[in-house]
Short mmCIF file of C-alpha atoms in Angstrom, two decimals:
data_model
loop_
_atom_site.label_atom_id
_atom_site.label_comp_id
_atom_site.label_asym_id
_atom_site.label_seq_id
_atom_site.Cartn_x
_atom_site.Cartn_y
_atom_site.Cartn_z
CA MET A 15 5.95 100.17 6.89
CA MET A 16 3.62 98.05 8.99
CA THR A 17 3.46 95.75 11.99
CA TRP A 18 1.23 94.05 14.56
CA PHE A 19 1.55 95.27 18.15
CA LYS A 20 -0.08 94.83 21.57
CA LEU A 21 0.18 97.06 24.65
CA ASP A 22 0.97 95.50 28.02
CA ASN A 23 -0.81 96.43 31.23
CA GLY A 24 0.31 99.82 32.49
CA PHE A 25 1.56 100.97 29.07
CA ASN A 26 2.58 104.66 29.19
CA GLY A 27 3.99 105.31 25.74
CA GLY A 28 6.56 103.69 23.50
CA GLU A 29 8.17 103.53 20.08
CA ILE A 30 6.84 100.92 17.67
CA MET A 31 9.25 101.16 14.73
CA GLY A 32 11.15 103.44 12.38
CA GLN A 33 14.11 105.76 11.93
CA ARG A 34 14.39 109.41 12.90
CA ASN A 35 12.73 110.53 9.65
CA PHE A 36 9.85 108.04 9.59
CA ARG A 37 8.38 106.79 12.87
CA LEU A 38 5.40 104.96 14.34
CA TYR A 39 4.81 105.26 18.08
CA VAL A 40 2.15 105.31 20.79
CA ASP A 41 2.05 108.32 23.09
CA SER A 42 1.53 108.29 26.84
CA ASN A 43 -2.22 108.61 26.34
CA LYS A 44 -2.19 105.38 24.30
CA ARG A 45 -2.83 107.15 20.99
CA LEU A 46 -1.24 105.90 17.78
CA LYS A 47 1.03 108.60 16.32
CA ALA A 48 3.33 109.10 13.34
CA PHE A 49 6.20 111.43 12.47
CA ILE A 50 7.62 112.14 9.01
CA LYS A 51 10.37 114.47 7.80
CA THR A 52 10.72 114.82 4.02
CA SER A 53 13.33 116.32 1.75
CA ALA A 54 11.14 119.45 1.67
CA GLY A 55 12.40 120.12 5.21
CA SER A 56 9.12 120.16 7.10
CA ASN A 57 8.47 118.14 10.25
CA ILE A 58 5.04 116.51 10.05
CA ASP A 59 3.35 115.09 13.14
CA SER A 60 0.06 113.24 12.98
CA PRO A 61 -2.77 114.62 15.09
CA ASP A 62 -4.23 112.68 17.99
CA THR A 63 -5.92 109.54 16.67
CA VAL A 64 -7.68 106.57 18.21
CA THR A 65 -7.08 105.76 21.87
CA LEU A 66 -5.86 102.17 22.10
CA SER A 67 -6.69 99.49 24.64
CA GLU A 68 -4.22 97.34 26.51
CA ASN A 69 -3.94 93.61 25.81
CA LEU A 70 -5.48 93.79 22.34
CA TRP A 71 -3.67 93.20 19.07
CA TYR A 72 -3.61 96.07 16.56
CA HIS A 73 -2.13 96.46 13.10
CA ALA A 74 -0.54 99.78 12.21
CA ALA A 75 0.77 100.97 8.84
CA LEU A 76 2.34 104.26 7.82
CA LYS A 77 2.65 105.24 4.15
CA PHE A 78 4.32 108.17 2.42
CA ASP A 79 3.73 108.53 -1.32
CA GLY A 80 6.15 111.06 -2.79
CA ASN A 81 4.46 110.81 -6.19
CA THR A 82 1.22 112.23 -4.84
CA GLY A 83 2.42 114.05 -1.73
CA VAL A 84 0.07 112.07 0.51
CA ILE A 85 0.73 110.57 3.94
CA ASP A 86 -1.61 107.90 5.35
CA LEU A 87 -1.75 106.31 8.78
CA TYR A 88 -3.76 103.12 9.07
CA LEU A 89 -5.05 101.24 12.09
CA ASN A 90 -6.34 97.73 11.36
CA GLY A 91 -6.47 98.62 7.68
CA SER A 92 -8.62 101.73 8.12
CA SER A 93 -7.27 105.23 7.58
CA VAL A 94 -7.08 107.25 10.81
CA TRP A 95 -5.06 110.10 9.29
CA ASN A 96 -4.88 111.23 5.67
CA TYR A 97 -2.57 114.16 4.93
CA PRO A 98 -2.47 115.39 1.31
CA ASN A 99 -0.02 118.24 0.75
CA SER A 100 0.91 119.36 -2.74
CA SER A 101 4.23 120.74 -1.46
CA LEU A 102 5.29 117.15 -0.72
CA THR A 103 4.77 116.00 -4.31
CA GLY A 104 8.08 114.86 -5.78
CA THR A 105 9.82 114.77 -2.40
CA THR A 106 11.39 111.85 -0.56
CA LEU A 107 12.01 111.06 3.08
CA ASN A 108 14.81 113.26 4.40
CA ASN A 109 18.02 111.34 3.68
CA ASP A 110 20.51 113.65 5.38
CA ALA A 111 22.85 111.73 7.66
CA ALA A 112 21.51 113.46 10.77
CA TRP A 113 18.01 112.28 9.90
CA ASN A 114 18.69 108.88 8.42
CA SER A 115 22.00 107.03 8.20
CA ASP A 116 23.25 108.23 11.59
CA HIS A 117 20.26 106.52 13.20
CA ASP A 118 19.48 102.82 12.77
CA PHE A 119 16.06 101.46 11.95
CA GLU A 120 14.84 100.28 15.33
CA ILE A 121 11.85 98.34 16.65
CA GLY A 122 10.59 99.03 20.16
CA ARG A 123 12.96 101.93 20.96
CA ASN A 124 13.44 105.54 19.83
CA THR A 125 16.39 105.44 17.46
CA GLU A 126 17.49 109.04 18.08
CA LEU A 127 17.35 109.18 21.87
CA ASP A 128 17.70 105.45 22.65
CA ASN A 129 14.68 105.60 24.93
CA ASN A 130 10.88 105.37 24.84
CA TYR A 131 10.95 101.60 25.05
CA PHE A 132 7.82 99.76 23.93
CA GLU A 133 6.16 97.75 26.68
CA GLY A 134 4.26 95.04 24.89
CA SER A 135 4.54 92.76 21.87
CA ILE A 136 5.51 93.53 18.27
CA TYR A 137 5.14 90.98 15.53
CA GLU A 138 5.41 90.66 11.73
CA THR A 139 7.26 93.88 10.95
CA ARG A 140 7.51 94.81 7.26
CA VAL A 141 9.05 97.77 5.42
CA TYR A 142 8.50 98.32 1.71
CA ASN A 143 10.45 100.58 -0.60
CA LYS A 144 7.34 101.88 -2.32
CA ALA A 145 3.90 103.14 -1.36
CA LEU A 146 1.38 100.29 -1.39
CA THR A 147 -2.17 100.45 -2.68
CA LEU A 148 -4.99 99.85 -0.23
CA ASN A 149 -5.58 96.37 -1.67
CA GLN A 150 -1.89 95.50 -1.35
CA LEU A 151 -2.02 96.52 2.29
CA HIS A 152 -5.30 94.80 3.13
CA ARG A 153 -4.43 91.48 1.52
CA GLN A 154 -1.39 90.86 3.71
CA ILE A 155 -2.46 92.17 7.13
CA ASN A 156 -3.90 88.90 8.44
CA GLN A 157 -1.31 86.51 7.08
CA GLU A 158 2.41 85.98 6.99
CA ILE A 159 3.98 86.42 3.56
CA GLU A 160 6.41 84.43 1.43
CA ASP A 161 8.40 84.72 -1.78
CA ASN A 162 6.48 82.99 -4.59
CA ALA A 163 8.74 83.10 -7.65
CA GLY A 164 9.50 86.74 -6.98
CA ASN A 165 5.95 87.71 -6.04
CA VAL A 166 4.63 88.50 -2.58
CA ARG A 167 2.10 85.86 -1.54
CA GLY A 168 0.41 85.17 1.77
CA THR A 169 0.88 81.88 3.55
CA VAL A 170 -2.87 81.53 4.18
CA ILE A 171 -4.46 82.62 0.89
CA PRO A 172 -2.79 80.98 -2.13
CA LYS A 173 -2.90 84.08 -4.34
CA ASP A 174 -0.15 86.51 -5.24
CA ILE A 175 -0.74 90.06 -4.06
CA GLU A 176 -1.09 91.78 -7.40
CA GLY A 177 1.64 94.25 -8.33
CA LEU A 178 3.82 93.48 -5.32
CA GLN A 179 7.25 91.93 -5.83
CA TRP A 180 9.45 90.35 -3.18
CA ASN A 181 12.20 92.85 -4.00
CA ASP A 182 9.77 95.63 -3.05
CA LEU A 183 10.39 94.49 0.53
CA GLU A 184 13.14 96.47 2.24
CA LEU A 185 12.95 94.65 5.58
CA TYR A 186 10.84 91.78 6.94
CA TYR A 187 11.13 90.60 10.54
CA LYS A 188 8.82 87.85 11.73
CA MET A 189 10.18 88.43 15.28
CA GLY A 190 10.11 84.72 15.97
CA ILE A 191 13.72 83.71 16.73
CA ILE A 192 15.71 85.06 19.70
CA GLU A 193 18.22 82.31 20.68
CA THR A 194 20.90 83.66 18.35
CA GLY A 195 20.65 87.26 19.53
CA TYR A 196 19.28 88.22 16.12
CA THR A 197 15.92 88.15 14.41
CA PRO A 198 16.33 87.17 10.75
CA ASP A 199 15.44 89.55 7.93
CA GLU A 200 13.35 87.51 5.48
CA SER A 201 13.66 90.12 2.71
CA ASN A 202 16.35 90.12 0.05
CA SER A 203 18.22 92.80 2.03
CA ASN A 204 19.35 90.19 4.60
CA VAL A 205 19.80 92.79 7.34
CA ASP A 206 19.24 90.68 10.43
CA GLY A 207 17.97 92.61 13.43
CA HIS A 208 20.18 92.75 16.53
CA LEU A 209 18.21 92.03 19.72
CA ASN A 210 18.87 94.21 22.75
CA ASN A 211 17.81 92.98 26.20
CA MET A 212 15.38 90.44 24.75
CA ARG A 213 15.64 86.98 26.25
CA THR A 214 12.05 85.75 26.27
CA TYR A 215 9.67 84.96 23.46
CA GLN A 216 6.89 87.40 22.68
CA GLU A 217 3.31 86.24 22.49
CA ARG A 218 2.69 84.90 18.97
CA THR A 219 -1.06 85.39 19.25
CA ALA A 220 -1.71 88.02 16.58
CA PRO A 221 -4.62 87.07 14.26
CA LEU A 222 -2.77 85.51 11.35
CA PRO A 223 -5.54 84.79 10.52
CA TYR A 224 -8.58 85.07 12.81
CA THR A 225 -9.18 81.37 13.57
CA THR A 226 -11.95 79.67 15.51
CA THR A 227 -11.38 76.82 17.90
CA LEU A 228 -12.08 73.31 16.66
CA SER A 229 -14.91 73.03 19.16
CA CYS A 230 -16.50 76.40 18.40
CA SER A 231 -20.28 76.45 18.48
CA GLY A 232 -22.83 79.22 18.46
CA ASP A 233 -22.49 82.98 18.36
CA TRP A 234 -19.69 84.67 16.42
CA SER A 235 -19.42 87.28 19.21
CA ASN A 236 -18.46 84.72 21.87
CA THR A 237 -14.73 85.20 22.53
CA ASN A 238 -14.43 81.56 23.61
CA ASN A 239 -15.17 80.49 20.02
CA TRP A 240 -11.86 82.02 18.84
CA THR A 241 -8.37 80.68 19.54
CA HIS A 242 -7.29 83.99 21.11
CA GLY A 243 -10.59 85.81 21.33
CA ASP A 244 -9.57 87.62 24.51
CA VAL A 245 -6.89 89.61 22.61
CA TRP A 246 -8.60 89.92 19.21
CA ASP A 247 -11.14 92.41 17.88
CA ILE A 248 -13.01 89.78 15.85
CA THR A 249 -16.13 89.47 17.99
CA GLY A 250 -17.55 92.94 17.32
CA SER A 251 -17.16 95.19 14.31
CA HIS A 252 -13.97 93.59 13.05
CA PRO A 253 -11.71 95.07 10.31
CA GLU A 254 -12.96 94.77 6.72
CA CYS A 255 -9.56 93.41 5.74
CA ALA A 256 -9.93 90.38 8.02
CA ILE A 257 -9.09 86.84 6.94
CA VAL A 258 -11.34 84.44 8.85
CA HIS A 259 -10.81 80.69 9.26
CA ILE A 260 -13.77 78.71 10.64
CA GLN A 261 -13.10 75.20 11.98
CA GLY A 262 -16.43 74.42 13.69
CA ASN A 263 -20.04 75.60 13.74
CA MET A 264 -20.72 79.32 13.98
CA GLU A 265 -23.74 81.62 13.77
CA THR A 266 -23.99 85.34 13.09
CA SER A 267 -26.76 87.89 12.77
CA THR A 268 -24.68 90.85 11.60
CA ASN A 269 -22.89 91.88 8.41
CA HIS A 270 -19.28 90.80 7.96
CA SER A 271 -16.82 92.16 5.40
CA MET A 272 -13.56 90.30 4.88
CA VAL A 273 -10.68 89.77 2.50
CA GLY A 274 -10.73 86.01 2.92
CA LEU A 275 -13.05 83.36 4.35
CA ILE A 276 -12.02 79.73 4.87
CA LEU A 277 -14.40 77.02 6.08
CA ASP A 278 -12.95 73.62 6.89
CA ASN A 279 -14.55 70.29 6.04
CA GLY A 280 -17.35 69.62 8.51
CA SER A 281 -17.69 73.26 9.56
CA LYS A 282 -20.76 75.46 9.12
CA LEU A 283 -21.51 79.18 9.16
CA GLU A 284 -25.18 80.08 9.59
CA VAL A 285 -26.03 83.65 8.62
CA ASN A 286 -29.22 85.03 10.15
CA GLY A 287 -30.96 88.39 10.39
CA ASP A 288 -30.98 89.10 6.63
CA SER A 289 -27.27 89.79 6.97
CA GLY A 290 -24.51 89.94 4.38
CA LEU A 291 -21.18 88.13 4.04
CA PHE A 292 -19.04 90.47 1.92
CA ASN A 293 -15.99 88.77 0.45
CA SER A 294 -13.51 90.92 -1.46
CA TRP A 295 -10.75 88.47 -2.46
CA TYR A 296 -10.85 84.76 -1.56
CA LEU A 297 -13.31 82.08 -0.45
CA LYS A 298 -12.34 78.49 0.36
CA LEU A 299 -15.55 76.59 1.04
CA ASP A 300 -15.00 73.05 2.27
CA GLY A 301 -17.76 73.38 4.87
CA ASP A 302 -21.23 74.84 4.53
CA ILE A 303 -22.68 78.35 4.45
CA ASP A 304 -26.37 78.53 5.36
CA LEU A 305 -27.97 81.83 4.34
CA GLN A 306 -31.15 82.17 6.36
CA GLY A 307 -33.98 84.51 5.36
CA GLU A 308 -32.76 87.20 2.98
CA SER A 309 -29.11 86.84 3.99
CA GLN A 310 -26.62 87.02 1.13
CA LEU A 311 -23.09 86.08 0.12
CA VAL A 312 -21.76 89.14 -1.71
CA GLN A 313 -18.69 88.24 -3.76
CA GLU A 314 -17.03 91.42 -4.92
CA ALA A 315 -15.36 91.97 -8.31
CA GLU A 316 -12.00 90.41 -7.37
CA SER A 317 -13.38 87.69 -5.12
CA THR A 318 -12.51 84.16 -6.23
CA LEU A 319 -13.94 80.85 -5.08
CA ASP A 320 -11.15 78.31 -4.71
CA ILE A 321 -11.86 75.76 -7.43
CA THR A 322 -11.01 72.89 -5.07
CA SER A 323 -13.78 73.89 -2.65
CA ALA A 324 -15.81 70.81 -1.68
CA GLY A 325 -18.51 72.47 0.42
CA THR A 326 -21.90 73.94 -0.36
CA LEU A 327 -24.01 77.03 0.09
CA GLU A 328 -27.67 76.85 1.11
CA ARG A 329 -30.15 79.61 0.31
CA ASP A 330 -33.95 79.72 0.72
CA GLN A 331 -36.08 81.33 -1.97
CA GLN A 332 -39.82 81.81 -2.27
CA GLY A 333 -42.01 81.51 -5.36
CA THR A 334 -45.69 81.44 -6.15
CA LYS A 335 -47.53 78.53 -4.56
CA ASP A 336 -50.24 78.44 -7.23
CA PHE A 337 -49.83 75.52 -9.66
CA TYR A 338 -51.29 77.53 -12.55
CA THR A 339 -48.76 80.35 -12.20
CA TYR A 340 -45.20 80.53 -13.51
CA ASN A 341 -42.06 81.39 -11.60
CA TYR A 342 -39.17 82.59 -13.78
CA TRP A 343 -36.04 81.55 -11.92
CA SER A 344 -32.32 80.86 -11.98
CA SER A 345 -30.11 79.02 -9.49
CA PRO A 346 -27.40 80.64 -7.32
CA VAL A 347 -25.57 77.29 -7.09
CA GLY A 348 -24.47 74.42 -9.31
CA VAL A 349 -23.33 70.85 -8.77
CA SER A 350 -20.60 70.64 -6.13
CA ASN A 351 -17.23 69.21 -7.14
CA THR A 352 -13.54 69.99 -6.56
CA THR A 353 -12.49 70.48 -10.19
CA SER A 354 -14.57 73.35 -11.59
CA ASN A 355 -16.75 76.35 -10.72
CA ASN A 356 -20.01 77.66 -12.18
CA ASN A 357 -21.18 74.13 -12.88
CA SER A 358 -24.28 73.05 -14.77
CA TYR A 359 -27.06 71.21 -12.97
CA THR A 360 -30.46 69.58 -13.15
CA LEU A 361 -33.12 70.80 -10.74
CA PRO A 362 -33.01 67.70 -8.50
CA ASP A 363 -29.28 68.38 -8.07
CA VAL A 364 -29.78 71.74 -6.38
CA LEU A 365 -33.44 72.37 -5.44
CA SER A 366 -35.35 70.99 -2.43
CA ASP A 367 -38.72 71.43 -0.77
CA GLY A 368 -38.25 74.06 1.91
CA THR A 369 -41.73 74.05 3.40
CA ILE A 370 -39.96 73.48 6.71
CA ALA A 371 -36.73 75.34 6.02
CA SER A 372 -34.69 73.56 8.71
CA THR A 373 -35.44 70.12 7.25
CA PRO A 374 -35.54 70.32 3.44
CA LEU A 375 -36.96 67.34 1.57
CA PRO A 376 -36.17 66.09 -1.95
CA ILE A 377 -38.81 67.41 -4.36
CA ALA A 378 -41.11 64.91 -6.05
CA PHE A 379 -41.19 65.80 -9.74
CA VAL A 380 -44.56 64.58 -10.99
CA SER A 381 -46.09 63.86 -14.37
CA GLY A 382 -49.16 65.65 -15.67
CA TYR A 383 -49.83 69.35 -15.39
CA ASN A 384 -50.60 69.91 -11.71
CA GLY A 385 -48.16 70.11 -8.83
CA THR A 386 -48.98 68.70 -5.39
CA PRO A 387 -48.70 70.46 -2.00
CA GLY A 388 -47.34 67.55 0.00
CA THR A 389 -47.48 67.34 3.79
CA PRO A 390 -45.07 69.69 5.59
CA GLY A 391 -42.15 67.80 7.07
CA THR A 392 -43.45 64.41 5.90
CA THR A 393 -44.28 64.30 2.21
CA PRO A 394 -42.46 66.64 -0.17
CA VAL A 395 -44.17 68.98 -2.59
CA GLY A 396 -44.60 67.75 -6.13
CA ILE A 397 -43.58 69.94 -9.07
CA ALA A 398 -45.05 69.21 -12.48
CA SER A 399 -41.93 68.77 -14.59
CA TYR A 400 -43.91 69.56 -17.75
CA TRP A 401 -43.71 73.31 -16.97
CA ILE A 402 -39.91 73.49 -16.69
CA TRP A 403 -38.65 75.23 -19.84
CA LYS A 404 -35.79 77.48 -20.90
CA TYR A 405 -35.16 79.82 -23.83
CA ALA A 406 -31.46 79.69 -24.64
CA ASN A 407 -30.22 81.74 -27.59
CA LYS A 408 -33.26 81.19 -29.78
CA LEU A 409 -34.99 83.42 -32.34
CA THR A 410 -36.56 86.52 -30.85
CA ASP A 411 -40.21 86.12 -29.84
CA ASP A 412 -40.57 82.67 -31.37
CA TYR A 413 -42.90 80.75 -29.05
CA ALA A 414 -42.09 77.44 -30.71
CA SER A 415 -38.43 77.79 -29.73
CA TRP A 416 -38.94 77.23 -26.01
CA GLN A 417 -36.76 74.25 -24.96
CA HIS A 418 -38.25 71.55 -22.72
CA VAL A 419 -36.04 70.96 -19.70
CA ARG A 420 -38.27 69.03 -17.30
CA ASN A 421 -36.50 67.74 -14.20
CA SER A 422 -33.83 65.82 -16.12
CA GLY A 423 -32.58 68.50 -18.52
CA THR A 424 -29.35 70.42 -18.05
CA LEU A 425 -29.29 74.07 -17.03
CA PHE A 426 -26.15 76.17 -17.21
CA ALA A 427 -25.02 78.83 -14.75
CA GLY A 428 -26.85 82.04 -15.56
CA GLU A 429 -29.68 80.42 -17.51
CA GLY A 430 -33.24 81.11 -16.46
CA TYR A 431 -36.06 78.60 -16.39
CA THR A 432 -39.80 78.47 -15.87
CA MET A 433 -41.54 76.47 -13.17
CA LYS A 434 -45.08 76.46 -11.77
CA GLY A 435 -46.22 76.12 -8.16
CA VAL A 436 -47.59 73.21 -6.15
CA ASP A 437 -51.15 73.94 -4.99
CA ASN A 438 -54.56 75.21 -6.05
CA SER A 439 -56.56 76.57 -3.14
CA ALA A 440 -58.55 79.68 -2.42
CA THR A 441 -55.37 81.39 -1.21
CA SER A 442 -52.55 79.71 -3.17
CA PHE A 443 -52.39 82.52 -5.75
CA THR A 444 -51.30 84.97 -3.06
CA GLU A 445 -49.26 82.50 -0.99
CA GLU A 446 -45.58 81.67 -1.35
CA GLN A 447 -43.85 78.30 -1.41
CA ASN A 448 -40.40 78.08 0.11
CA TYR A 449 -37.65 76.22 -1.72
CA VAL A 450 -34.04 75.54 -0.76
CA PHE A 451 -31.10 75.79 -3.16
CA ASN A 452 -28.00 73.84 -2.11
CA GLY A 453 -24.78 73.43 -4.07
CA LYS A 454 -21.50 75.07 -5.02
CA PRO A 455 -22.05 78.84 -5.25
CA HIS A 456 -21.49 80.54 -8.56
CA ASN A 457 -18.64 83.04 -8.65
CA GLY A 458 -17.05 85.59 -10.96
CA ASP A 459 -17.80 86.12 -14.62
CA ILE A 460 -20.42 83.88 -16.21
CA THR A 461 -20.61 83.87 -19.99
CA LEU A 462 -23.53 82.77 -22.16
CA THR A 463 -23.53 83.08 -25.94
CA LEU A 464 -26.24 85.31 -27.42
CA SER A 465 -26.42 85.56 -31.21
CA ALA A 466 -27.72 88.57 -33.07
CA GLY A 467 -31.48 88.44 -33.49
CA ASN A 468 -31.92 85.94 -30.67
CA ASP A 469 -33.30 86.02 -27.12
CA TYR A 470 -31.97 84.37 -23.97
CA LEU A 471 -33.87 83.81 -20.72
CA VAL A 472 -31.28 84.48 -18.03
CA GLY A 473 -31.45 85.02 -14.28
CA ASN A 474 -29.44 86.22 -11.32
CA PRO A 475 -26.93 83.37 -10.82
CA TYR A 476 -25.40 84.62 -7.58
CA ALA A 477 -26.23 84.28 -3.89
CA SER A 478 -26.73 88.04 -3.66
CA ALA A 479 -28.80 90.66 -5.42
CA ILE A 480 -27.19 92.14 -8.54
CA ASP A 481 -27.35 95.74 -9.67
CA GLY A 482 -29.61 96.02 -12.71
CA ASN A 483 -28.05 99.33 -13.70
CA GLU A 484 -24.57 97.82 -13.75
CA PHE A 485 -25.80 94.80 -15.72
CA ILE A 486 -27.31 97.09 -18.36
CA LEU A 487 -24.20 99.30 -18.57
CA ASP A 488 -21.99 96.21 -18.96
CA ASN A 489 -24.07 95.11 -21.95
CA ILE A 490 -24.69 98.33 -23.91
CA ASN A 491 -22.42 100.69 -25.78
CA ASP A 492 -24.69 103.72 -25.98
CA GLY A 493 -24.35 106.56 -23.50
CA ALA A 494 -22.36 105.48 -20.44
CA GLY A 495 -22.36 101.84 -21.54
CA ARG A 496 -19.14 99.87 -21.20
CA ALA A 497 -19.59 97.21 -23.89
CA THR A 498 -17.89 97.55 -27.28
CA THR A 499 -21.28 97.04 -28.98
CA ASN A 500 -24.91 96.97 -27.87
CA ILE A 501 -25.40 93.38 -26.71
CA ILE A 502 -28.90 94.18 -25.40
CA ASP A 503 -31.23 97.10 -26.04
CA GLY A 504 -30.98 98.37 -22.48
CA THR A 505 -34.24 96.84 -21.28
CA LEU A 506 -34.62 93.98 -18.79
CA TYR A 507 -37.85 91.97 -18.92
CA PHE A 508 -39.49 90.23 -15.94
CA TRP A 509 -42.52 87.96 -16.45
CA ASP A 510 -45.46 88.76 -14.17
CA HIS A 511 -48.20 86.11 -14.21
CA PHE A 512 -51.02 87.89 -12.42
CA ALA A 513 -54.24 86.03 -13.33
CA GLY A 514 -55.57 83.00 -15.17
CA ASN A 515 -56.40 79.96 -13.00
CA THR A 516 -55.68 77.87 -16.08
CA HIS A 517 -52.97 75.99 -17.93
CA VAL A 518 -54.37 77.09 -21.31
CA LEU A 519 -52.03 79.59 -22.97
CA ARG A 520 -54.71 81.78 -24.55
CA GLU A 521 -56.35 82.21 -21.13
CA TYR A 522 -53.20 83.39 -19.31
CA GLN A 523 -53.16 86.95 -18.07
CA GLY A 524 -49.70 88.39 -17.64
CA GLY A 525 -46.91 90.25 -19.33
CA TYR A 526 -43.37 91.46 -19.01
CA ALA A 527 -42.63 94.21 -16.54
CA THR A 528 -39.56 96.13 -17.68
CA TYR A 529 -36.60 97.88 -16.16
CA THR A 530 -34.28 100.40 -17.84
CA LEU A 531 -31.85 102.97 -16.54
CA MET A 532 -34.88 105.25 -16.23
CA GLY A 533 -36.67 102.87 -13.83
CA GLY A 534 -39.33 100.14 -13.78
CA ILE A 535 -42.72 99.78 -15.48
CA LYS A 536 -45.51 97.35 -14.59
CA ALA A 537 -46.53 94.52 -16.91
CA VAL A 538 -49.65 94.81 -19.12
CA SER A 539 -51.49 91.80 -20.56
CA THR A 540 -51.42 92.75 -24.26
CA ASP A 541 -49.88 89.72 -26.01
CA ALA A 542 -52.34 88.38 -28.60
CA ARG A 543 -51.30 84.78 -27.84
CA ILE A 544 -52.79 85.05 -24.34
CA ASN A 545 -55.80 86.84 -22.87
CA ALA A 546 -54.93 90.37 -24.04
CA SER A 547 -57.29 91.97 -21.56
CA GLY A 548 -55.16 95.03 -20.94
CA GLN A 549 -54.98 94.13 -17.25
CA ILE A 550 -52.05 95.72 -15.46
CA GLY A 551 -49.81 93.90 -13.00
CA THR A 552 -48.85 95.16 -9.58
CA LYS A 553 -45.10 94.51 -9.53
CA VAL A 554 -42.58 97.20 -10.50
CA PRO A 555 -38.99 96.00 -11.14
CA GLN A 556 -36.39 97.80 -9.06
CA GLN A 557 -32.68 98.44 -9.52
CA TYR A 558 -31.54 95.36 -7.60
CA ILE A 559 -32.42 91.95 -9.02
CA PRO A 560 -33.12 89.41 -6.24
CA VAL A 561 -31.35 86.10 -5.75
CA SER A 562 -32.63 83.52 -8.27
CA GLN A 563 -34.82 86.00 -10.17
CA GLY A 564 -35.18 85.08 -13.85
#
């Protein structure tokens, strides 16, 4: 069972919800407590937990799993008490009349003694007839729920909560109607709650979800930027199960983990301080996300980008400035539309000159072999389109099979491409050029076809680093590999162009640094088609593959 609650000023203890055998309450020291009595006969009291504050909304949930013999007490989605006891395995809540049917399920009052009244607000009370998984709990905390063809679905995120049926609900009180003397039960049980001594509406200010004001501007931590920031815990280290709805312009310099993130049209979230946005379930992007510096959007395994999202993500990335030297890249974004995800693109669609990151300019794609440095903030850099190539499912190590892309050719999500820099000066070889990617972020599984005996130049297609070890294990069968066959040989190759000062192939000095599950190895210039000088590079590939790395 679960509910939102808020303590009034002067709170000195009170019952939240339950029956005699299964209770949630707050003691006189403002500590969340639980009591359970099972068919095994033992009385189980939770230890002292977190001390609560007055005038702040909290979410509490109490779970008993008779299959495993485990009791869990959650505050704002985080476990504050875990009690595994093998003697409870196979038991149920005590169903004797003296412990159950002789005492009603009550909210805000002790059902046995008819006292210990709760001084505060209680909202969105739900009781299930089975133990929920952590995901099933987290995905409903910050939203009301509804019956979607027999499935439990939130009213904010348009996704069913997997494995949870509406008939799993035993009771569901929104606590929103009082004129009739009853609060309706929205579950199939239809057991309306009788109201005792309640004649005024409770505050309906619980974060369902956490929503900014329309005029919000500036720091995430400013309570005035949130519709009820004075009674929410959103401005600091908020719960990881939060659903956040942004309606204006916000900035943050800290990490944020959340179940759902919604940005309205015209809104913007700027992420500074090399911080991470961790999204575990749902992203609706009609506004803009601006990832400054090394900030990242980390979309976890079950995170989905709403296909109708019309907004964009912006991410800076740096490459070699030298116009003789190759970058091997991929894009974390594709063309923005409202009908599909993981869209193909041409470079002018998604890539800009980021010499001055705050005011990106359209890149000038130039003919010939040499790029141009431009004038910062006035004239954009020029990229020689001749050096933009890809290698997509072609014969292994066949130099003639490189495919010319230039600035007008199509690149698919996950494909890598080559591109040289924009300047030739005494320092350009060691300098970086900043570029800006802007488009609809890639999300979820991306599939490219690789035939036996062929190679494919791919890159990191996401707005976050990816784990090289996991990528290898997903694509091999040997050892701990998870693929049904060996799709790759377990080695990742990263081009390192470390000398040359020339566009002539046989004068290049470079090679492929490698990464395996055993670690990284520097590149060595040994290919007979280039200057096989035996020179060794300086870069060692690491476990995590950076954004846009090809």
